[in-house]
C-alpha cells in the first residue's frame, strides 16, 4: 500500500488515517508509536505487512546492498514494528498481531536467497513473540501465502502467469483479498481467540509425472508452542491417479501428505 495510503484512506473515509513511515528506521517507528498513543490512545490490532522481494540472482552474484535492503525492511522493519505494537498492547491490556510471512519461510527456491532468509525470520519472530506474550493477552500469528496476483505481476508475461497458475490445483493464483480475509480472521478474538503462534500456510508442491501433474495444495496451520509444528493438510487434489493408494504414493514424492476423511 506504500504510495497509495492517501488514496486508500480517502476510500475508507473516517475509518482510516494515512500515515507514512520507514519501517527500517527505529526513530521513525518510535514517532509512529507515539502518534498512535496520542491520536488513538493505544493499539488493539496490528497487521505487520511491509516487505519487498529483492533481486533474482544466484547467491554468489547477489548484490550485498540488495541483501541488506531486503533484510532491513523484511526483518528489521517487521521486528521494530512488532516491538512498537507489543509495547502499545501491553499498555492497553492486550491485542492481536498478524505478520505476513511466505511459503518461502518453509521452502527454499533458487535465485531468491535474501527473500527466503527474510521470510524464514518472519516465521520465527511470530513464534517467539507468541510464546513470550501468550499470558499477557497478546496473540501473534502469521500468514504465509504462495504466489499471489498483486500489481507486481500485472506486467508479467502471460506464459509465466500460466505456469504459476498451473502449479495450483485450483488453476489460478491467490488474490490479496483472500490473504487479507485470513489475516482478518486471525485478528478477530471472537473467531480466533485461542489461536497464537500459528503460521497459516498456502502451500503448493508439484512434480511433473508421465500421467500428469501430481499437485498437493496445503491450506494448513503450523504451530509451535514448544513442540514440533503440526501439519494439517486441508485440501488435496491429485491429477492422473486412479486410486487413493496411488495418490498417496505419488504425493509422497512431492514431499506432501494426503489424508482421507
PDB file of C-alpha atoms in Angstrom:
ATOM      1  CA  UNK A   1       0.000   0.000   0.000  1.00  0.00           C
ATOM      2  CA  UNK A   2       3.069   2.243   0.119  1.00  0.00           C
ATOM      3  CA  UNK A   3       2.390   5.262  -2.060  1.00  0.00           C
ATOM      4  CA  UNK A   4      -1.373   4.626  -2.020  1.00  0.00           C
ATOM      5  CA  UNK A   5      -2.033   5.439   1.626  1.00  0.00           C
ATOM      6  CA  UNK A   6      -3.806   8.730   0.917  1.00  0.00           C
ATOM      7  CA  UNK A   7      -5.964   7.172  -1.802  1.00  0.00           C
ATOM      8  CA  UNK A   8      -6.976   4.264   0.437  1.00  0.00           C
ATOM      9  CA  UNK A   9      -7.623   6.493   3.434  1.00  0.00           C
ATOM     10  CA  UNK A  10      -9.974   8.582   1.291  1.00  0.00           C
ATOM     11  CA  UNK A  11     -11.716   5.425   0.094  1.00  0.00           C
ATOM     12  CA  UNK A  12     -12.307   4.249   3.669  1.00  0.00           C
ATOM     13  CA  UNK A  13     -13.367   7.689   4.891  1.00  0.00           C
ATOM     14  CA  UNK A  14     -13.269   8.283   8.634  1.00  0.00           C
ATOM     15  CA  UNK A  15     -12.457   4.600   9.239  1.00  0.00           C
ATOM     16  CA  UNK A  16      -8.812   5.089   8.189  1.00  0.00           C
ATOM     17  CA  UNK A  17      -5.999   7.601   8.592  1.00  0.00           C
ATOM     18  CA  UNK A  18      -2.997   7.745   6.242  1.00  0.00           C
ATOM     19  CA  UNK A  19       0.464   7.587   7.767  1.00  0.00           C
ATOM     20  CA  UNK A  20       3.801   7.075   6.053  1.00  0.00           C
ATOM     21  CA  UNK A  21       6.932   5.694   7.725  1.00  0.00           C
ATOM     22  CA  UNK A  22      10.156   3.853   7.031  1.00  0.00           C
ATOM     23  CA  UNK A  23       9.748   0.594   8.961  1.00  0.00           C
ATOM     24  CA  UNK A  24      13.532   0.041   8.996  1.00  0.00           C
ATOM     25  CA  UNK A  25      14.144   3.386  10.743  1.00  0.00           C
ATOM     26  CA  UNK A  26      13.853   2.977  14.530  1.00  0.00           C
ATOM     27  CA  UNK A  27      13.283   6.686  15.113  1.00  0.00           C
ATOM     28  CA  UNK A  28      10.512   6.743  12.509  1.00  0.00           C
ATOM     29  CA  UNK A  29       8.833   3.721  14.120  1.00  0.00           C
ATOM     30  CA  UNK A  30       9.095   5.334  17.566  1.00  0.00           C
ATOM     31  CA  UNK A  31       7.495   8.511  16.183  1.00  0.00           C
ATOM     32  CA  UNK A  32       4.665   6.410  14.760  1.00  0.00           C
ATOM     33  CA  UNK A  33       4.238   4.635  18.094  1.00  0.00           C
ATOM     34  CA  UNK A  34       3.943   7.979  19.908  1.00  0.00           C
ATOM     35  CA  UNK A  35       1.463   9.244  17.304  1.00  0.00           C
ATOM     36  CA  UNK A  36      -0.756   6.176  17.741  1.00  0.00           C
ATOM     37  CA  UNK A  37      -0.652   6.551  21.505  1.00  0.00           C
ATOM     38  CA  UNK A  38      -1.574  10.254  21.309  1.00  0.00           C
ATOM     39  CA  UNK A  39      -4.087  10.032  18.456  1.00  0.00           C
ATOM     40  CA  UNK A  40      -5.909   6.809  19.354  1.00  0.00           C
ATOM     41  CA  UNK A  41      -4.974   6.088  22.951  1.00  0.00           C
ATOM     42  CA  UNK A  42      -3.488   2.694  22.168  1.00  0.00           C
ATOM     43  CA  UNK A  43      -3.421  -0.199  19.706  1.00  0.00           C
ATOM     44  CA  UNK A  44      -5.629  -3.288  19.521  1.00  0.00           C
ATOM     45  CA  UNK A  45      -4.680  -4.904  16.199  1.00  0.00           C
ATOM     46  CA  UNK A  46      -1.515  -4.928  14.070  1.00  0.00           C
ATOM     47  CA  UNK A  47      -1.117  -6.223  10.507  1.00  0.00           C
ATOM     48  CA  UNK A  48       2.668  -6.333  10.106  1.00  0.00           C
ATOM     49  CA  UNK A  49       2.774  -6.417   6.318  1.00  0.00           C
ATOM     50  CA  UNK A  50       5.605  -4.269   4.905  1.00  0.00           C
ATOM     51  CA  UNK A  51       8.058  -6.150   2.694  1.00  0.00           C
ATOM     52  CA  UNK A  52       9.964  -6.253  -0.604  1.00  0.00           C
ATOM     53  CA  UNK A  53      11.120  -9.037  -2.913  1.00  0.00           C
ATOM     54  CA  UNK A  54      14.709  -8.119  -3.778  1.00  0.00           C
ATOM     55  CA  UNK A  55      16.773  -9.325  -6.735  1.00  0.00           C
ATOM     56  CA  UNK A  56      16.561 -12.550  -8.740  1.00  0.00           C
ATOM     57  CA  UNK A  57      20.160 -13.716  -8.938  1.00  0.00           C
ATOM     58  CA  UNK A  58      22.306 -16.667  -7.836  1.00  0.00           C
ATOM     59  CA  UNK A  59      23.731 -16.401  -4.351  1.00  0.00           C
ATOM     60  CA  UNK A  60      27.347 -15.854  -5.435  1.00  0.00           C
ATOM     61  CA  UNK A  61      26.277 -12.886  -7.583  1.00  0.00           C
ATOM     62  CA  UNK A  62      23.611 -11.463  -5.268  1.00  0.00           C
ATOM     63  CA  UNK A  63      24.320  -7.747  -4.558  1.00  0.00           C
ATOM     64  CA  UNK A  64      25.166  -7.300  -0.893  1.00  0.00           C
ATOM     65  CA  UNK A  65      23.455  -3.900  -0.864  1.00  0.00           C
ATOM     66  CA  UNK A  66      20.226  -5.527  -2.077  1.00  0.00           C
ATOM     67  CA  UNK A  67      20.552  -8.280   0.525  1.00  0.00           C
ATOM     68  CA  UNK A  68      20.957  -5.623   3.222  1.00  0.00           C
ATOM     69  CA  UNK A  69      17.917  -3.687   1.975  1.00  0.00           C
ATOM     70  CA  UNK A  70      15.677  -6.776   1.905  1.00  0.00           C
ATOM     71  CA  UNK A  71      16.656  -7.748   5.442  1.00  0.00           C
ATOM     72  CA  UNK A  72      16.381  -4.153   6.639  1.00  0.00           C
ATOM     73  CA  UNK A  73      12.724  -3.976   5.579  1.00  0.00           C
ATOM     74  CA  UNK A  74      11.543  -7.585   5.865  1.00  0.00           C
ATOM     75  CA  UNK A  75      13.335  -8.497   9.106  1.00  0.00           C
ATOM     76  CA  UNK A  76      14.471  -5.366  10.953  1.00  0.00           C
ATOM     77  CA  UNK A  77      11.339  -3.469   9.891  1.00  0.00           C
ATOM     78  CA  UNK A  78       8.977  -6.262  10.906  1.00  0.00           C
ATOM     79  CA  UNK A  79      10.820  -6.583  14.221  1.00  0.00           C
ATOM     80  CA  UNK A  80      10.729  -2.850  15.012  1.00  0.00           C
ATOM     81  CA  UNK A  81       7.037  -2.549  14.146  1.00  0.00           C
ATOM     82  CA  UNK A  82       6.239  -5.638  16.229  1.00  0.00           C
ATOM     83  CA  UNK A  83       8.175  -4.166  19.157  1.00  0.00           C
ATOM     84  CA  UNK A  84       6.185  -0.929  18.949  1.00  0.00           C
ATOM     85  CA  UNK A  85       2.910  -2.799  18.600  1.00  0.00           C
ATOM     86  CA  UNK A  86       3.596  -5.009  21.614  1.00  0.00           C
ATOM     87  CA  UNK A  87       4.562  -2.010  23.764  1.00  0.00           C
ATOM     88  CA  UNK A  88       1.273  -0.324  22.935  1.00  0.00           C
ATOM     89  CA  UNK A  89      -0.732  -3.513  23.521  1.00  0.00           C
ATOM     90  CA  UNK A  90       0.916  -4.119  26.893  1.00  0.00           C
ATOM     91  CA  UNK A  91      -0.197  -0.638  27.939  1.00  0.00           C
ATOM     92  CA  UNK A  92      -3.806  -1.287  26.923  1.00  0.00           C
ATOM     93  CA  UNK A  93      -4.142  -4.844  28.201  1.00  0.00           C
ATOM     94  CA  UNK A  94      -3.700  -6.965  25.099  1.00  0.00           C
ATOM     95  CA  UNK A  95      -4.203  -7.246  21.345  1.00  0.00           C
ATOM     96  CA  UNK A  96      -3.533  -9.343  18.270  1.00  0.00           C
ATOM     97  CA  UNK A  97      -0.825  -9.312  15.604  1.00  0.00           C
ATOM     98  CA  UNK A  98      -0.542 -10.916  12.172  1.00  0.00           C
ATOM     99  CA  UNK A  99       2.834 -10.998  10.420  1.00  0.00           C
ATOM    100  CA  UNK A 100       2.971 -11.510   6.655  1.00  0.00           C
ATOM    101  CA  UNK A 101       5.437 -14.322   6.040  1.00  0.00           C
ATOM    102  CA  UNK A 102       5.571 -16.560   2.930  1.00  0.00           C
ATOM    103  CA  UNK A 103       5.814 -20.190   1.894  1.00  0.00           C
ATOM    104  CA  UNK A 104       9.408 -19.107   1.278  1.00  0.00           C
ATOM    105  CA  UNK A 105       9.782 -19.290   5.046  1.00  0.00           C
ATOM    106  CA  UNK A 106       9.415 -23.075   4.787  1.00  0.00           C
ATOM    107  CA  UNK A 107      10.567 -23.960   1.281  1.00  0.00           C
ATOM    108  CA  UNK A 108      13.740 -22.770  -0.421  1.00  0.00           C
ATOM    109  CA  UNK A 109      13.594 -21.573  -4.000  1.00  0.00           C
ATOM    110  CA  UNK A 110      16.620 -20.719  -6.168  1.00  0.00           C
ATOM    111  CA  UNK A 111      17.733 -17.213  -7.155  1.00  0.00           C
ATOM    112  CA  UNK A 112      15.910 -15.588  -4.248  1.00  0.00           C
ATOM    113  CA  UNK A 113      18.205 -16.000  -1.238  1.00  0.00           C
ATOM    114  CA  UNK A 114      17.580 -12.702   0.576  1.00  0.00           C
ATOM    115  CA  UNK A 115      13.797 -13.007   0.409  1.00  0.00           C
ATOM    116  CA  UNK A 116      13.824 -16.637   1.581  1.00  0.00           C
ATOM    117  CA  UNK A 117      16.100 -15.794   4.508  1.00  0.00           C
ATOM    118  CA  UNK A 118      13.923 -12.838   5.475  1.00  0.00           C
ATOM    119  CA  UNK A 119      10.659 -14.786   5.420  1.00  0.00           C
ATOM    120  CA  UNK A 120      12.157 -17.608   7.471  1.00  0.00           C
ATOM    121  CA  UNK A 121      12.981 -14.951  10.060  1.00  0.00           C
ATOM    122  CA  UNK A 122       9.429 -13.591   9.905  1.00  0.00           C
ATOM    123  CA  UNK A 123       8.052 -17.016  10.830  1.00  0.00           C
ATOM    124  CA  UNK A 124      10.311 -17.316  13.870  1.00  0.00           C
ATOM    125  CA  UNK A 125       9.702 -13.735  15.008  1.00  0.00           C
ATOM    126  CA  UNK A 126       5.980 -14.537  15.169  1.00  0.00           C
ATOM    127  CA  UNK A 127       6.526 -17.801  17.050  1.00  0.00           C
ATOM    128  CA  UNK A 128       8.891 -16.285  19.612  1.00  0.00           C
ATOM    129  CA  UNK A 129       6.574 -13.339  20.266  1.00  0.00           C
ATOM    130  CA  UNK A 130       3.587 -15.667  20.599  1.00  0.00           C
ATOM    131  CA  UNK A 131       5.365 -17.637  23.327  1.00  0.00           C
ATOM    132  CA  UNK A 132       6.611 -14.546  25.157  1.00  0.00           C
ATOM    133  CA  UNK A 133       3.249 -12.746  25.352  1.00  0.00           C
ATOM    134  CA  UNK A 134       0.696 -15.583  25.433  1.00  0.00           C
ATOM    135  CA  UNK A 135      -0.046 -14.972  29.127  1.00  0.00           C
ATOM    136  CA  UNK A 136      -0.344 -11.235  28.616  1.00  0.00           C
ATOM    137  CA  UNK A 137      -3.370 -11.388  26.325  1.00  0.00           C
ATOM    138  CA  UNK A 138      -1.386 -10.709  23.134  1.00  0.00           C
ATOM    139  CA  UNK A 139      -1.808 -13.181  20.279  1.00  0.00           C
ATOM    140  CA  UNK A 140       0.754 -13.305  17.463  1.00  0.00           C
ATOM    141  CA  UNK A 141       0.165 -15.307  14.282  1.00  0.00           C
ATOM    142  CA  UNK A 142       1.340 -15.161  10.672  1.00  0.00           C
ATOM    143  CA  UNK A 143       0.020 -15.814   7.187  1.00  0.00           C
ATOM    144  CA  UNK A 144       2.370 -17.450   4.690  1.00  0.00           C
ATOM    145  CA  UNK A 145       0.922 -17.085   1.181  1.00  0.00           C
ATOM    146  CA  UNK A 146       2.132 -18.679  -2.013  1.00  0.00           C
ATOM    147  CA  UNK A 147       2.372 -16.663  -5.228  1.00  0.00           C
ATOM    148  CA  UNK A 148      -0.353 -14.034  -5.113  1.00  0.00           C
ATOM    149  CA  UNK A 149      -1.607 -11.919  -8.014  1.00  0.00           C
ATOM    150  CA  UNK A 150      -0.598  -8.469  -6.822  1.00  0.00           C
ATOM    151  CA  UNK A 151       0.176  -5.450  -9.038  1.00  0.00           C
ATOM    152  CA  UNK A 152       3.780  -6.706  -9.182  1.00  0.00           C
ATOM    153  CA  UNK A 153       2.559  -9.354 -11.644  1.00  0.00           C
ATOM    154  CA  UNK A 154       0.405  -7.039 -13.768  1.00  0.00           C
ATOM    155  CA  UNK A 155       3.084  -6.797 -16.444  1.00  0.00           C
ATOM    156  CA  UNK A 156       4.303 -10.392 -16.206  1.00  0.00           C
ATOM    157  CA  UNK A 157       4.261 -12.415 -19.462  1.00  0.00           C
ATOM    158  CA  UNK A 158       1.142 -14.479 -19.979  1.00  0.00           C
ATOM    159  CA  UNK A 159       3.121 -17.719 -20.185  1.00  0.00           C
ATOM    160  CA  UNK A 160       4.708 -17.009 -16.796  1.00  0.00           C
ATOM    161  CA  UNK A 161       1.311 -16.415 -15.189  1.00  0.00           C
ATOM    162  CA  UNK A 162       0.014 -19.595 -16.823  1.00  0.00           C
ATOM    163  CA  UNK A 163       2.985 -21.553 -15.481  1.00  0.00           C
ATOM    164  CA  UNK A 164       2.466 -20.227 -11.946  1.00  0.00           C
ATOM    165  CA  UNK A 165      -1.274 -20.890 -12.033  1.00  0.00           C
ATOM    166  CA  UNK A 166      -0.601 -24.387 -13.352  1.00  0.00           C
ATOM    167  CA  UNK A 167       1.147 -25.246 -10.087  1.00  0.00           C
ATOM    168  CA  UNK A 168      -2.048 -24.601  -8.127  1.00  0.00           C
ATOM    169  CA  UNK A 169      -4.748 -27.310  -8.047  1.00  0.00           C
ATOM    170  CA  UNK A 170      -7.417 -24.614  -8.428  1.00  0.00           C
ATOM    171  CA  UNK A 171      -5.715 -23.454 -11.617  1.00  0.00           C
ATOM    172  CA  UNK A 172      -5.382 -19.825 -10.508  1.00  0.00           C
ATOM    173  CA  UNK A 173      -3.277 -17.609  -8.279  1.00  0.00           C
ATOM    174  CA  UNK A 174      -4.494 -16.328  -4.955  1.00  0.00           C
ATOM    175  CA  UNK A 175      -5.665 -12.739  -4.533  1.00  0.00           C
ATOM    176  CA  UNK A 176      -4.662 -10.147  -1.924  1.00  0.00           C
ATOM    177  CA  UNK A 177      -8.256 -10.111  -0.658  1.00  0.00           C
ATOM    178  CA  UNK A 178      -8.113 -13.842   0.078  1.00  0.00           C
ATOM    179  CA  UNK A 179      -4.945 -13.351   2.122  1.00  0.00           C
ATOM    180  CA  UNK A 180      -6.499 -10.357   3.901  1.00  0.00           C
ATOM    181  CA  UNK A 181      -9.548 -12.464   4.808  1.00  0.00           C
ATOM    182  CA  UNK A 182      -7.326 -14.962   6.650  1.00  0.00           C
ATOM    183  CA  UNK A 183      -5.484 -12.134   8.413  1.00  0.00           C
ATOM    184  CA  UNK A 184      -8.800 -10.593   9.483  1.00  0.00           C
ATOM    185  CA  UNK A 185      -9.900 -13.945  10.892  1.00  0.00           C
ATOM    186  CA  UNK A 186      -6.689 -14.292  12.916  1.00  0.00           C
ATOM    187  CA  UNK A 187      -7.045 -10.756  14.289  1.00  0.00           C
ATOM    188  CA  UNK A 188     -10.623 -11.381  15.470  1.00  0.00           C
ATOM    189  CA  UNK A 189     -10.738 -12.501  19.104  1.00  0.00           C
ATOM    190  CA  UNK A 190     -14.288 -13.778  18.691  1.00  0.00           C
ATOM    191  CA  UNK A 191     -13.267 -16.077  15.823  1.00  0.00           C
ATOM    192  CA  UNK A 192      -9.653 -16.943  16.671  1.00  0.00           C
ATOM    193  CA  UNK A 193      -9.216 -16.050  20.328  1.00  0.00           C
ATOM    194  CA  UNK A 194      -7.354 -19.268  21.118  1.00  0.00           C
ATOM    195  CA  UNK A 195      -5.018 -19.112  18.105  1.00  0.00           C
ATOM    196  CA  UNK A 196      -1.483 -17.913  18.733  1.00  0.00           C
ATOM    197  CA  UNK A 197       1.877 -18.957  17.353  1.00  0.00           C
ATOM    198  CA  UNK A 198       0.124 -20.309  14.259  1.00  0.00           C
ATOM    199  CA  UNK A 199       1.519 -19.945  10.754  1.00  0.00           C
ATOM    200  CA  UNK A 200      -1.298 -20.246   8.215  1.00  0.00           C
ATOM    201  CA  UNK A 201       0.279 -21.569   5.038  1.00  0.00           C
ATOM    202  CA  UNK A 202      -0.980 -21.558   1.466  1.00  0.00           C
ATOM    203  CA  UNK A 203       1.429 -24.171   0.129  1.00  0.00           C
ATOM    204  CA  UNK A 204       1.623 -25.857  -3.250  1.00  0.00           C
ATOM    205  CA  UNK A 205       4.144 -28.525  -4.140  1.00  0.00           C
ATOM    206  CA  UNK A 206       4.222 -30.159  -7.541  1.00  0.00           C
ATOM    207  CA  UNK A 207       6.205 -32.631  -9.560  1.00  0.00           C
ATOM    208  CA  UNK A 208       5.564 -33.459 -13.230  1.00  0.00           C
ATOM    209  CA  UNK A 209       4.687 -37.096 -13.879  1.00  0.00           C
ATOM    210  CA  UNK A 210       4.159 -39.062 -17.058  1.00  0.00           C
ATOM    211  CA  UNK A 211       0.451 -39.309 -16.232  1.00  0.00           C
ATOM    212  CA  UNK A 212       0.128 -35.623 -15.404  1.00  0.00           C
ATOM    213  CA  UNK A 213       0.932 -33.263 -12.556  1.00  0.00           C
ATOM    214  CA  UNK A 214       0.849 -34.508  -9.006  1.00  0.00           C
ATOM    215  CA  UNK A 215      -0.244 -31.427  -7.093  1.00  0.00           C
ATOM    216  CA  UNK A 216      -0.955 -31.089  -3.414  1.00  0.00           C
ATOM    217  CA  UNK A 217      -2.268 -27.836  -2.057  1.00  0.00           C
ATOM    218  CA  UNK A 218      -1.866 -27.275   1.644  1.00  0.00           C
ATOM    219  CA  UNK A 219      -4.014 -24.748   3.396  1.00  0.00           C
ATOM    220  CA  UNK A 220      -2.590 -25.577   6.792  1.00  0.00           C
ATOM    221  CA  UNK A 221      -1.909 -24.220  10.223  1.00  0.00           C
ATOM    222  CA  UNK A 222       1.594 -24.674  11.580  1.00  0.00           C
ATOM    223  CA  UNK A 223       2.156 -24.012  15.271  1.00  0.00           C
ATOM    224  CA  UNK A 224       4.927 -24.321  17.787  1.00  0.00           C
ATOM    225  CA  UNK A 225       4.113 -23.773  21.447  1.00  0.00           C
ATOM    226  CA  UNK A 226       7.329 -25.513  22.446  1.00  0.00           C
ATOM    227  CA  UNK A 227       6.678 -28.662  20.409  1.00  0.00           C
ATOM    228  CA  UNK A 228       7.126 -29.697  16.814  1.00  0.00           C
ATOM    229  CA  UNK A 229       4.831 -27.818  14.408  1.00  0.00           C
ATOM    230  CA  UNK A 230       1.600 -29.520  13.459  1.00  0.00           C
ATOM    231  CA  UNK A 231       0.787 -30.084   9.808  1.00  0.00           C
ATOM    232  CA  UNK A 232      -2.802 -30.479   8.767  1.00  0.00           C
ATOM    233  CA  UNK A 233      -3.495 -30.758   5.019  1.00  0.00           C
ATOM    234  CA  UNK A 234      -6.926 -29.266   4.432  1.00  0.00           C
ATOM    235  CA  UNK A 235      -7.265 -29.727   0.690  1.00  0.00           C
ATOM    236  CA  UNK A 236      -5.634 -32.012  -1.830  1.00  0.00           C
ATOM    237  CA  UNK A 237      -6.270 -32.878  -5.457  1.00  0.00           C
ATOM    238  CA  UNK A 238      -4.183 -35.385  -7.338  1.00  0.00           C
ATOM    239  CA  UNK A 239      -4.476 -35.479 -11.106  1.00  0.00           C
ATOM    240  CA  UNK A 240      -3.740 -38.598 -13.154  1.00  0.00           C
ATOM    241  CA  UNK A 241      -4.245 -41.033 -10.232  1.00  0.00           C
ATOM    242  CA  UNK A 242      -6.697 -43.924 -10.246  1.00  0.00           C
ATOM    243  CA  UNK A 243      -6.940 -44.670  -6.545  1.00  0.00           C
ATOM    244  CA  UNK A 244      -6.076 -43.326  -3.126  1.00  0.00           C
ATOM    245  CA  UNK A 245      -3.061 -45.602  -2.666  1.00  0.00           C
ATOM    246  CA  UNK A 246      -1.508 -44.369  -5.907  1.00  0.00           C
ATOM    247  CA  UNK A 247      -2.344 -40.826  -4.916  1.00  0.00           C
ATOM    248  CA  UNK A 248      -0.606 -41.186  -1.583  1.00  0.00           C
ATOM    249  CA  UNK A 249       2.456 -42.786  -3.184  1.00  0.00           C
ATOM    250  CA  UNK A 250       2.793 -40.021  -5.747  1.00  0.00           C
ATOM    251  CA  UNK A 251       2.051 -37.319  -3.203  1.00  0.00           C
ATOM    252  CA  UNK A 252       4.903 -38.611  -1.050  1.00  0.00           C
ATOM    253  CA  UNK A 253       7.204 -37.989  -3.995  1.00  0.00           C
ATOM    254  CA  UNK A 254       6.119 -34.347  -3.809  1.00  0.00           C
ATOM    255  CA  UNK A 255       7.038 -34.225  -0.126  1.00  0.00           C
ATOM    256  CA  UNK A 256       3.347 -33.955   0.701  1.00  0.00           C
ATOM    257  CA  UNK A 257       0.900 -35.953   2.800  1.00  0.00           C
ATOM    258  CA  UNK A 258      -2.633 -36.934   1.889  1.00  0.00           C
ATOM    259  CA  UNK A 259      -5.226 -37.766   4.493  1.00  0.00           C
ATOM    260  CA  UNK A 260      -8.666 -39.179   3.908  1.00  0.00           C
ATOM    261  CA  UNK A 261     -11.667 -38.041   5.889  1.00  0.00           C
TER     262      UNK A 261
END
